[in-house]
Coordinates of C-alpha atoms and ligand atoms in Angstrom, one line a residue:
X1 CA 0.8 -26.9 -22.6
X2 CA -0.8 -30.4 -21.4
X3 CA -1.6 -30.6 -17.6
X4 CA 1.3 -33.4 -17.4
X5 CA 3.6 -31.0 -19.0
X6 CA 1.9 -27.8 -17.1
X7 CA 2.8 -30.2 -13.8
X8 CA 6.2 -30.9 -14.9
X9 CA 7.5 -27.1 -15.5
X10 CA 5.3 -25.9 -12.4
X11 CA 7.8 -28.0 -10.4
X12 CA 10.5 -26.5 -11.5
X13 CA 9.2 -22.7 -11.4
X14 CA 8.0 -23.8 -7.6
X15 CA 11.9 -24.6 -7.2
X16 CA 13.1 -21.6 -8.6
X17 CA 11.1 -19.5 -6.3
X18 CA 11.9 -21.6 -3.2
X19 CA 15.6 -21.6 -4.4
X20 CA 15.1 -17.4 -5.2
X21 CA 13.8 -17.5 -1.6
X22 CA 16.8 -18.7 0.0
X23 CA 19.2 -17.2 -2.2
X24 CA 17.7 -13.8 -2.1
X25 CA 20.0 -12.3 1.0
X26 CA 23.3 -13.0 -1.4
X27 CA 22.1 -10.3 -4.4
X28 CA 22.6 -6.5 -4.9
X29 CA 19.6 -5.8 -3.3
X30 CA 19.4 -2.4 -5.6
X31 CA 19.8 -4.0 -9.5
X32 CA 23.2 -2.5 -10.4
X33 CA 22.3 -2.7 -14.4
X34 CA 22.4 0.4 -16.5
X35 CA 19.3 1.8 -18.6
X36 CA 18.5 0.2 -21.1
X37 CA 20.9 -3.0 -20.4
X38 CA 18.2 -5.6 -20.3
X39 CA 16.5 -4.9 -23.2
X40 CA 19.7 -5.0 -24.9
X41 CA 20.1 -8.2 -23.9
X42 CA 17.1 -9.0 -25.9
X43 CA 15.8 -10.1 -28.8
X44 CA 14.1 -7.0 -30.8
X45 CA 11.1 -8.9 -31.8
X46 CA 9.0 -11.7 -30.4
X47 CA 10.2 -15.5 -31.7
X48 CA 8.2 -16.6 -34.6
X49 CA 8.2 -20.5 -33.3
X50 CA 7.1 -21.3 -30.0
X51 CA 10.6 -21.9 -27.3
X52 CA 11.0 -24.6 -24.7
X53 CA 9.9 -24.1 -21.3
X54 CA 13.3 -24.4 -20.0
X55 CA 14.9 -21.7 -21.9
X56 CA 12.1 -19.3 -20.8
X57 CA 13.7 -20.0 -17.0
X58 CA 17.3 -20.2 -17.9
X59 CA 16.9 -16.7 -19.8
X60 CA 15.0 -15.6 -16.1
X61 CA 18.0 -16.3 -15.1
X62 CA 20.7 -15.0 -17.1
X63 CA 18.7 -11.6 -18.4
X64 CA 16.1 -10.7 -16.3
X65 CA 17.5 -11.4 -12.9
X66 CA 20.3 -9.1 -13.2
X67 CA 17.6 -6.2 -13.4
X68 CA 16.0 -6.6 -10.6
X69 CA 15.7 -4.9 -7.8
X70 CA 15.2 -7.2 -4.3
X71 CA 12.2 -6.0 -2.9
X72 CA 12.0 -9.4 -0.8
X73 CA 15.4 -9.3 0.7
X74 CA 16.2 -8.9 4.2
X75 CA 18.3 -6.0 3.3
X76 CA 15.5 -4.1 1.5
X77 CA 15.0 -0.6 3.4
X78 CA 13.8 1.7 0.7
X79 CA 10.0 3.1 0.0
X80 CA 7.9 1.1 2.0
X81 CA 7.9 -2.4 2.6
X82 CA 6.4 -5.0 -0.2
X83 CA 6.5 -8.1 1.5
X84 CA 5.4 -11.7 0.4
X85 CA 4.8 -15.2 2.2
X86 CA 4.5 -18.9 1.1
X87 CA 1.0 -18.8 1.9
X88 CA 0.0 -15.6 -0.3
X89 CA 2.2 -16.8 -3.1
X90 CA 0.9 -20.0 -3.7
X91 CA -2.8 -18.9 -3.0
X92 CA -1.7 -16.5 -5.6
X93 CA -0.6 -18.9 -8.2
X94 CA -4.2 -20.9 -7.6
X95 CA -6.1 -17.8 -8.5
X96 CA -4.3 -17.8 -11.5
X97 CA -4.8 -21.3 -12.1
X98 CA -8.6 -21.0 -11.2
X99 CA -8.8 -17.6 -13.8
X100 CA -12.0 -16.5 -13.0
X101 CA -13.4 -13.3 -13.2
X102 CA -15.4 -11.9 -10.1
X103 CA -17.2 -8.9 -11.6
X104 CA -20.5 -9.7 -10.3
X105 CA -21.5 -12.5 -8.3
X106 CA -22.9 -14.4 -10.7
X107 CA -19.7 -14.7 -12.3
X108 CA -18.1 -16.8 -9.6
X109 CA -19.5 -16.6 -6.2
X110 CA -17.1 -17.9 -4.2
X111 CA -15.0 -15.4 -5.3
X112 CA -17.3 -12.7 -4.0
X113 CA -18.6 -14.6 -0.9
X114 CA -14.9 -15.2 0.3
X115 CA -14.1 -11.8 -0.5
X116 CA -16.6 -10.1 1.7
X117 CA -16.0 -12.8 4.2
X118 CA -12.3 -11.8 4.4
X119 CA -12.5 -8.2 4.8
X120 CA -15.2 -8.2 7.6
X121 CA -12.3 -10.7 9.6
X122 CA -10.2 -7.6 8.8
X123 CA -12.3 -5.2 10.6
X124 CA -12.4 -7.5 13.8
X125 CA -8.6 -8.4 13.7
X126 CA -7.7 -4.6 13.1
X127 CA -10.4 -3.4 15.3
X128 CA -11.5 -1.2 12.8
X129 CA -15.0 0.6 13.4
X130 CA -17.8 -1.8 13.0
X131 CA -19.7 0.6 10.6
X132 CA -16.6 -1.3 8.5
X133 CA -18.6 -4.5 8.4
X134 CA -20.4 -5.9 5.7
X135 CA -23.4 -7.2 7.8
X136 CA -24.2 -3.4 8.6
X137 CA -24.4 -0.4 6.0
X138 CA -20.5 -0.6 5.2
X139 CA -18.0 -3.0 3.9
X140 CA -15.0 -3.7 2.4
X141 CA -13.3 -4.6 -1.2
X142 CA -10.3 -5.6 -2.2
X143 CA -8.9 -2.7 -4.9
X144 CA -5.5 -3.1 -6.6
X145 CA -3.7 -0.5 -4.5
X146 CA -4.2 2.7 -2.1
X147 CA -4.4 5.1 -5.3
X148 CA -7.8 3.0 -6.7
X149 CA -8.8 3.4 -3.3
X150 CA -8.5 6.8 -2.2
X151 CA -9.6 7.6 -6.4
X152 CA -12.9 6.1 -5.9
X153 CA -13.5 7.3 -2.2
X154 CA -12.3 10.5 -3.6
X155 CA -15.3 10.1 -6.5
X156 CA -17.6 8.9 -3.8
X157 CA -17.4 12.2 -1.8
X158 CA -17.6 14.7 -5.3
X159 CA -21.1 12.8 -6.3
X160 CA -22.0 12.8 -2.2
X161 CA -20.9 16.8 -2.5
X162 CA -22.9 17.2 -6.0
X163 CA -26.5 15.2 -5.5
X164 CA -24.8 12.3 -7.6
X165 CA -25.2 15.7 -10.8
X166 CA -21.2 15.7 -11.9
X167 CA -21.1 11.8 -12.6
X168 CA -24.1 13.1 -15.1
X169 CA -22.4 16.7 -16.4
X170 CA -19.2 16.6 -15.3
X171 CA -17.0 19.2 -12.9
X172 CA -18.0 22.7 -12.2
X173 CA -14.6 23.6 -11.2
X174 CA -15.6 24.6 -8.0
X175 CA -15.2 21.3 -5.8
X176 CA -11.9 21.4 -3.4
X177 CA -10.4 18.6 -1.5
X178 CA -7.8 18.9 0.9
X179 CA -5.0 17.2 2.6
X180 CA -1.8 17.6 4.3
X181 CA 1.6 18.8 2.7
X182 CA 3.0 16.1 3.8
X183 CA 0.3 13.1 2.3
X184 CA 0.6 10.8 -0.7
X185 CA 1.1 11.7 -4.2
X186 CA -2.3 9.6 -4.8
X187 CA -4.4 12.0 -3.6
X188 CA -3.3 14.9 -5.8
X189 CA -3.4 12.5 -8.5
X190 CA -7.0 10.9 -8.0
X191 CA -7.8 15.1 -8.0
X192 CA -6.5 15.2 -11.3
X193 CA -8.3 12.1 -12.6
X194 CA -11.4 12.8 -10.6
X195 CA -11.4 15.9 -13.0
X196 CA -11.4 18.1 -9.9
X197 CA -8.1 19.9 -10.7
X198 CA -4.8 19.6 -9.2
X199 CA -5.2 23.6 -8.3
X200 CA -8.4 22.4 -5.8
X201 CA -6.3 20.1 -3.7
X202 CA -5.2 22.0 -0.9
X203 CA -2.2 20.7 1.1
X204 CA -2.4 22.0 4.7
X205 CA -0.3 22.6 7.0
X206 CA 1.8 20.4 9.3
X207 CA 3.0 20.8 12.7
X208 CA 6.6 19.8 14.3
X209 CA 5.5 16.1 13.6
X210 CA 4.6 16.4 10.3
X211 CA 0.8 15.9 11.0
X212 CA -2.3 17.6 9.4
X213 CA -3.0 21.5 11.3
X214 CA -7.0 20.6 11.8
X215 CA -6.8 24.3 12.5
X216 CA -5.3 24.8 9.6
X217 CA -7.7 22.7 7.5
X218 CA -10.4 24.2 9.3
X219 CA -9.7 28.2 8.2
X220 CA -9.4 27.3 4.6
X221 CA -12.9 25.2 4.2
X222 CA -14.1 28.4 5.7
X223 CA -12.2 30.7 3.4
X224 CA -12.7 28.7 0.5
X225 CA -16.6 28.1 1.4
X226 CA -16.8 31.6 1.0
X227 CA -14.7 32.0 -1.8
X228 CA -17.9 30.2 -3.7
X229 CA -16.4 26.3 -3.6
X230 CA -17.8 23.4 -2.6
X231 CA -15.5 21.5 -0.4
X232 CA -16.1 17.5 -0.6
X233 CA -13.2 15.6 0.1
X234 CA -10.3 15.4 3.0
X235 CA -7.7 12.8 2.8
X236 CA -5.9 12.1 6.5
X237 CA -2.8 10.4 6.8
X238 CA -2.4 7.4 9.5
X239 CA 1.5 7.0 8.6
X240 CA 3.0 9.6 5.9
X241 CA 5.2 7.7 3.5
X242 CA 7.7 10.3 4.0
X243 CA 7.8 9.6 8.1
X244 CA 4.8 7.4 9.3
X245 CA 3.5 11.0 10.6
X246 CA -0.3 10.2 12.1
X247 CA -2.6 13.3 11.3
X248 CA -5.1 13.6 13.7
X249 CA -8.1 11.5 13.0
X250 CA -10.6 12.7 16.0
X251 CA -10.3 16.3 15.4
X252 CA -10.2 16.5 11.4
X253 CA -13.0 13.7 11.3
X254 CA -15.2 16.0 13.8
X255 CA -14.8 18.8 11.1
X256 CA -15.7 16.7 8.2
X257 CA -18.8 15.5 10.6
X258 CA -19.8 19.4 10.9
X259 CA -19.4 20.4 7.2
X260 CA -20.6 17.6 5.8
X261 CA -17.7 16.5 3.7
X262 CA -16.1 13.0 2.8
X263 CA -13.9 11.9 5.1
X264 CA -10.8 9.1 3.7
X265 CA -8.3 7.6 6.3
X266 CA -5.4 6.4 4.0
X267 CA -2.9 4.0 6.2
X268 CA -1.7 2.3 3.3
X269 CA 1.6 0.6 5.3
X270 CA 1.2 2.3 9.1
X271 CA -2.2 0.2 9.2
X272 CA -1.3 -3.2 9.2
X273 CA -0.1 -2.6 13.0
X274 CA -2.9 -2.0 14.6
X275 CA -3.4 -6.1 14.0
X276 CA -1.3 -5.7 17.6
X277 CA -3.8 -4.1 20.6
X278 CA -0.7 -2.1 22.0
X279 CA -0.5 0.0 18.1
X280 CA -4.3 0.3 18.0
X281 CA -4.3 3.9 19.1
X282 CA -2.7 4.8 15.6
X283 CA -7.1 4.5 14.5
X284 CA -8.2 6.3 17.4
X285 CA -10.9 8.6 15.8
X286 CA -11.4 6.1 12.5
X287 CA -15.3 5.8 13.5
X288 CA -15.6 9.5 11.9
X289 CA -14.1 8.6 8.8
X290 CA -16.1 7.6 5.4
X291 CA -13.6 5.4 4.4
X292 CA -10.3 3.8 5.2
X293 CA -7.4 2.1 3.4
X294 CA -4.7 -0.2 4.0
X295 CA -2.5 -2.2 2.2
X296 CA -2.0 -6.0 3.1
X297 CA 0.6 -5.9 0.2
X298 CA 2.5 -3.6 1.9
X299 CA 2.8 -5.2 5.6
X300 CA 0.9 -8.3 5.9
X301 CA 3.0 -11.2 4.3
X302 CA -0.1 -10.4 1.0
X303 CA 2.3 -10.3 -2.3
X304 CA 0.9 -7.0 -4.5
X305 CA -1.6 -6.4 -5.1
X306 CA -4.1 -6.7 -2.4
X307 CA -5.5 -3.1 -1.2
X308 CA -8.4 -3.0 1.6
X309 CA -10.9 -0.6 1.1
X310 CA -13.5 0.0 3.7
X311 CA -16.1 2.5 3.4
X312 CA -19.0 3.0 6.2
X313 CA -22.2 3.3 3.6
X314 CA -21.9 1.1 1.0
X315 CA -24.6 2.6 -0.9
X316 CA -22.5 6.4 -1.6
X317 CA -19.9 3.8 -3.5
X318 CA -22.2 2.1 -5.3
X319 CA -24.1 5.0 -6.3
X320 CA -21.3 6.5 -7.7
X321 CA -20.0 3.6 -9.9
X322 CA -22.9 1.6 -10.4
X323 CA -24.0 1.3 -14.6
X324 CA -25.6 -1.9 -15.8
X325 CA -25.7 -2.6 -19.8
X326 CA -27.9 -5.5 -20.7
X327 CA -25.4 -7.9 -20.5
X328 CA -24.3 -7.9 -17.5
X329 CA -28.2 -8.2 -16.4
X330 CA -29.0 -10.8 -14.2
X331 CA -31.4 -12.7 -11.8
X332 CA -29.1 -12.6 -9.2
X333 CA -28.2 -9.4 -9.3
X334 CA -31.7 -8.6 -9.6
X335 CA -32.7 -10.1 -6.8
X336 CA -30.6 -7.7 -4.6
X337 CA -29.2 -10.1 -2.0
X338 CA -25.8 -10.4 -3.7
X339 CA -23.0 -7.9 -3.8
X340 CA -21.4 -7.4 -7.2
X341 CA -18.1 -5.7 -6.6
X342 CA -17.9 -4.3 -9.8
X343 CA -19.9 -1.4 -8.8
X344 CA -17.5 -1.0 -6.0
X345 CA -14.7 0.7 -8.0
X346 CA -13.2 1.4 -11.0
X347 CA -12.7 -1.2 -13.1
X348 CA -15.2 -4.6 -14.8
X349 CA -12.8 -7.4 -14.1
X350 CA -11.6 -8.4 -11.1
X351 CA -9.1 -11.5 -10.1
X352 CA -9.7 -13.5 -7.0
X353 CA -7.7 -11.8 -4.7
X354 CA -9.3 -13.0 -1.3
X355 CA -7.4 -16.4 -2.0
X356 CA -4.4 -15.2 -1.4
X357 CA -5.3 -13.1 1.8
X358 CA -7.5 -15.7 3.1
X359 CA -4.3 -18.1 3.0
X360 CA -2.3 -15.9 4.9
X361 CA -4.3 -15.2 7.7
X362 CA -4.9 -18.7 8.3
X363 CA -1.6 -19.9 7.7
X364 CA -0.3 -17.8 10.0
X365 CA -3.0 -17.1 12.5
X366 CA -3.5 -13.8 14.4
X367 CA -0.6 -14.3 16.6
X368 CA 1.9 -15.1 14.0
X369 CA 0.9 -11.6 11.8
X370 CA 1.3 -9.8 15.5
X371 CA 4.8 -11.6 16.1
X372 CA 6.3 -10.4 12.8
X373 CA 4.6 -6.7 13.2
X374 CA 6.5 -6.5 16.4
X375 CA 9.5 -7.8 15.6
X376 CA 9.8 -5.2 13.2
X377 CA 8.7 -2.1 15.2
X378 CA 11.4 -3.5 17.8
X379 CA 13.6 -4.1 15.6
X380 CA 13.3 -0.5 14.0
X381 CA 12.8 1.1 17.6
X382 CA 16.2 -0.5 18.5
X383 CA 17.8 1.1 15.8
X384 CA 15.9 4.8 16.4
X385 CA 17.9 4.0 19.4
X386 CA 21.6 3.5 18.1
X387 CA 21.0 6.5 16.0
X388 CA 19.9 8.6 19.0
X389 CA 23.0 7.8 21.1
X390 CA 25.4 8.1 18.1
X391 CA 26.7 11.6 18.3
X392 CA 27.4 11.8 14.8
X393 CA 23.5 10.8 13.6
X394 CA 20.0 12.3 14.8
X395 CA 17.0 11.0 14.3
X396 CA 14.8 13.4 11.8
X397 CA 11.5 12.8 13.0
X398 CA 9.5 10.3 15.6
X399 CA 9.0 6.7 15.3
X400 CA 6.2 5.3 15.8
X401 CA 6.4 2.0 14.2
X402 CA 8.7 0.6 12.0
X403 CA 9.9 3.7 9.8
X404 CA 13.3 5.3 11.2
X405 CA 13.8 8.9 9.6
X406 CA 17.5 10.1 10.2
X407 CA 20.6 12.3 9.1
X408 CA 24.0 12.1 9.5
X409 CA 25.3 15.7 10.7
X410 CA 26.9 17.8 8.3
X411 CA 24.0 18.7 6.0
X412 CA 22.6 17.6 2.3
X413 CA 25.4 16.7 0.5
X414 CA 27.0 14.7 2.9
X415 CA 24.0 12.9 3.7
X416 CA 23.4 12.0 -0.2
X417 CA 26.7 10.9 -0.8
X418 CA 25.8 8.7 2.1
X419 CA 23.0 7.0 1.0
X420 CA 24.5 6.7 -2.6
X421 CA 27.3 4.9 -1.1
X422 CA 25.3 2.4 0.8
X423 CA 23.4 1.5 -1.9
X424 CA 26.1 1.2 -4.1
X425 CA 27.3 -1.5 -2.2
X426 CA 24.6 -3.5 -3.0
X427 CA 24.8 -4.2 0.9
X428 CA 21.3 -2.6 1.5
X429 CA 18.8 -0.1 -0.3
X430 CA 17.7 2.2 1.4
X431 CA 15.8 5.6 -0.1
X432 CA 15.5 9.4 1.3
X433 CA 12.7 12.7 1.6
X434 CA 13.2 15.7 2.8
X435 CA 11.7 16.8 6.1
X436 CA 12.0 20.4 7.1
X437 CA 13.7 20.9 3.5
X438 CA 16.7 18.9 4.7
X439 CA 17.8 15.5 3.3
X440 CA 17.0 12.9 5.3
X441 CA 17.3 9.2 5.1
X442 CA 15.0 6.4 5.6
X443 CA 15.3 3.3 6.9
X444 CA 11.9 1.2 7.1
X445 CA 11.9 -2.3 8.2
X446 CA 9.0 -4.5 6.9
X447 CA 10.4 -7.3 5.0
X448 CA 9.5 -10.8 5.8
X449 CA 12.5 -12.1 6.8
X450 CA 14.0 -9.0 8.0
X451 CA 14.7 -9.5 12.0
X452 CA 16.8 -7.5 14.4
X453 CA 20.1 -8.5 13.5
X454 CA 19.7 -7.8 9.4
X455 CA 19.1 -4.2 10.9
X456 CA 22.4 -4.4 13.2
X457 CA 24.1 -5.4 10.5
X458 CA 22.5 -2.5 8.6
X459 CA 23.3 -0.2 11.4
X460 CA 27.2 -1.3 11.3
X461 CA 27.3 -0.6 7.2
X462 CA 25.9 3.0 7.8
X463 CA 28.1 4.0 10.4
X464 CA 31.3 2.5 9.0
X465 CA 30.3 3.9 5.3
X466 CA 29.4 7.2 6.6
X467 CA 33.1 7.2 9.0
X468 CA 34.6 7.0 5.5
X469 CA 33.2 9.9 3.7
Ligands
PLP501 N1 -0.5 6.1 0.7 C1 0.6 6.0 1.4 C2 0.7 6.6 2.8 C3 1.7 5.3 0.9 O1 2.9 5.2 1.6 C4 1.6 4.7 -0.4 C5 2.7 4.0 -1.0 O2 3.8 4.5 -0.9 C6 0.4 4.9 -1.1 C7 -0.7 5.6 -0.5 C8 0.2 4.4 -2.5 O3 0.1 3.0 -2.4 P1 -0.3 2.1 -3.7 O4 1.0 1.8 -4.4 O5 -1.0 0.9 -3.2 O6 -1.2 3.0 -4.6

């Protein structure tokens, strides 16, 4: 493909996703196709002569389109929130045009210099601790997503536990990490990768709002300290995916503090609010923690994947990671004024992330981010409301932000056949857990064009749809 050509079809795929943008609101937000449907629609092999550009599009159309679920429409409600913007998009689209791989600094160092530049804005626009910042022992990286991040903090905190000896020999089967019953799936699975064992993770308690027991937490280091382990990591929650639950930060972080153990904050979506002063108590306690996480690609208008890391001593992370074969030697990098972000986590290559991120926040400035974070949590608080003074609804857990957990009354089944109905409909999508063992729905509002009357509208569907069971 020639640049003039390469100029040409880019037109047209920027049309299609501005026309996508403002079509978006008039699909099935859940894809209605069956398994296996779209690759049946297929050819079984790959074409033996190159195709014409516009094909490609008109097949994105016909074929692929059908199978997708709307993760950017206003009437998305399910998992969490995976918004996009203009501004991350097309920053987006010029790291792919740019290509280059930021490994080490060497290898592009605006890539690098932008990054770190990016993340320490983060830390003052979040108000995150500023151990957080790059200009004192800490900083941050950009990792692909909350289960990278809490897999190398997670790593971080066995070699901190071990004197740097299992990175060398390998597990003794005797480290434990802990974290709530009610935390991320990541953090069991990073155990299991970590090769510390799926047994080891032990999932505390919660109380009535489905936060961490420090109590709890407390009692089993103890037992399992005496038991012969070696405890060196605790995950806290700031927002559960299940029901944007906050674990309490001050008082686990002060017991991590006394044992000595690794201390991760993961607040994957819930984070993103505290860009907003008045949501800033949700990090109260985040100065004790070794490292924090939150995703921009969940909340901030950053299309996946963008996942910031922070971590208070740089030097435990690179410890941990850091390997250097002769060819990636160089002056540099020897000189020991540049960071190389390859040592920061798992993985050599690394794409130029920070564009995109850097686009949005100036695009839209600190006071449009906080005017779209608010209109969501007042658009989800509004409807916490309607559900409250609905006699035939109740609310399943508080809401914080802008996560609304809630039942219909009349148990389970009821409540499933609910939700299946609504997303039937293709009307919204939203998805359910199980708090206190009982189904529950979830309605989470976090898409970017998502505003308060999407979720009236919602609000009608459910109520009319569940007055017709
Ligand atoms: N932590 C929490 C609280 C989450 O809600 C999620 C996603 O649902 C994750 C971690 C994992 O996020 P990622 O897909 O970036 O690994």
């Amino acid at each position: 493909m020639t640049p003039e050509e390469f100029r040409a079809h880019g037109y047209a795929v920027i049309d299609w996703i501005a026309d996508y943008q403002a079509r978006v609101a008039s699909f099935p937000v859940l894809s209605q196709v069956k398994p296996g449907e779209i690759r049946a629609g297929l050819p079984d092999a790959a074409p033996e002569a190159g195709e014409p550009f516009e094909r490609l599009l008109a097949d994105l159309d016909e074929k692929i389109l059908p199978g997708i679920t709307h993760w950017q429409s206003p009437h998305f409600y399910a998992y969490f929130p995976a918004n996009a913007s203009g501004p991350a998009i097309l920053g987006d689209l010029l790291s792919s045009g740019l290509g280059v791989q930021g490994m080490l600094w060497a290898t592009s160092p605006a890539c690098t210099e932008l990054e770190t530049l990016v993340m320490d804005w983060l830390v003052e626009l979040l108000g995150l601790p500023a151990a957080f910042l790059s200009t004192n022992a800490g900083g941050g990286v950009i990792q692909d997503t909350a289960s990278s991040a809490v897999l190398s903090a997670m790593l971080a905190g066995r070699e901190q536990a071990t004197g740097f000896a299992t990175n060398e020999r390998g597990c003794d089967g005797k480290l434990t990490v802990y974290t709530s019953r009610h935390a991320h799936s990541s953090i069991e699975k990073a155990a299991k990768i970590a090769g510390i064992g799926r047994a080891q993770v032990r999932l505390i308690e919660v109380d009535g709002t489905f936060a961490m027991r420090p109590d709890v937490l407390e009692a089993q280091i103890a037992e399992d300290r005496a038991a012969g382990f070696t405890p060196c990591f605790v995950a806290a929650s700031v927002g559960t995916t299940s029901s944007t639950a906050i674990d309490p930060v001050p008082a686990i972080g002060a017991i991590c503090r006394r044992e000595g153990i690794w201390f991760h904050v993961d607040a994957a979506m819930a984070g993103t609010a505290a860009l907003c002063p008045e949501f800033r108590w949700i990090h109260v306690g985040l100065e004790l923690a070794d490292s924090y996480c939150f995703n921009p690609h969940k909340w901030m208008l950053t299309n996946f994947d963008c996942s910031a890391f922070f971590v208070r001593d740089r030097s435990a992370l690179i410890d941990t990671f850091s390997i250097l074969p002769e060819y990636l030697r160089n002056q540099a990098s020897a000189t020991g004024q540049v960071i190389d972000y390859r040592d920061w986590h798992i993985q050599l290559g690394r794409r130029f992330r920070a564009l995109k991120l850097w686009f949005v926040l100036r695009y839209y400035g600190t006071e449009g981010l906080r005017a779209y974070v608010r209109g969501h949590v007042d658009a989800a608080r509004a409807f916490a409301g309607w559900v409250e003074a609905d006699d035939a609804f109740e609310l399943a857990a508080p809401a914080p932000l802008n996560l609304v957990c809630f039942r219909l009354k009349g148990g389970d089944t009821l409540n499933q056949r609910l939700l299946e109905a609504l997303n039937a409909s293709g009307k919204i999508y939203l998805t359910h857990t199980r708090l206190d063992r009982k189904y529950t729905l979830r309605l989470c509002v976090g898409q970017t064009h998502t505003t308060i009357d999407h979720v009236e509208t919602a609000w009608r569907l459910i109520r009319e749809t569940a007055g017709g069971l």
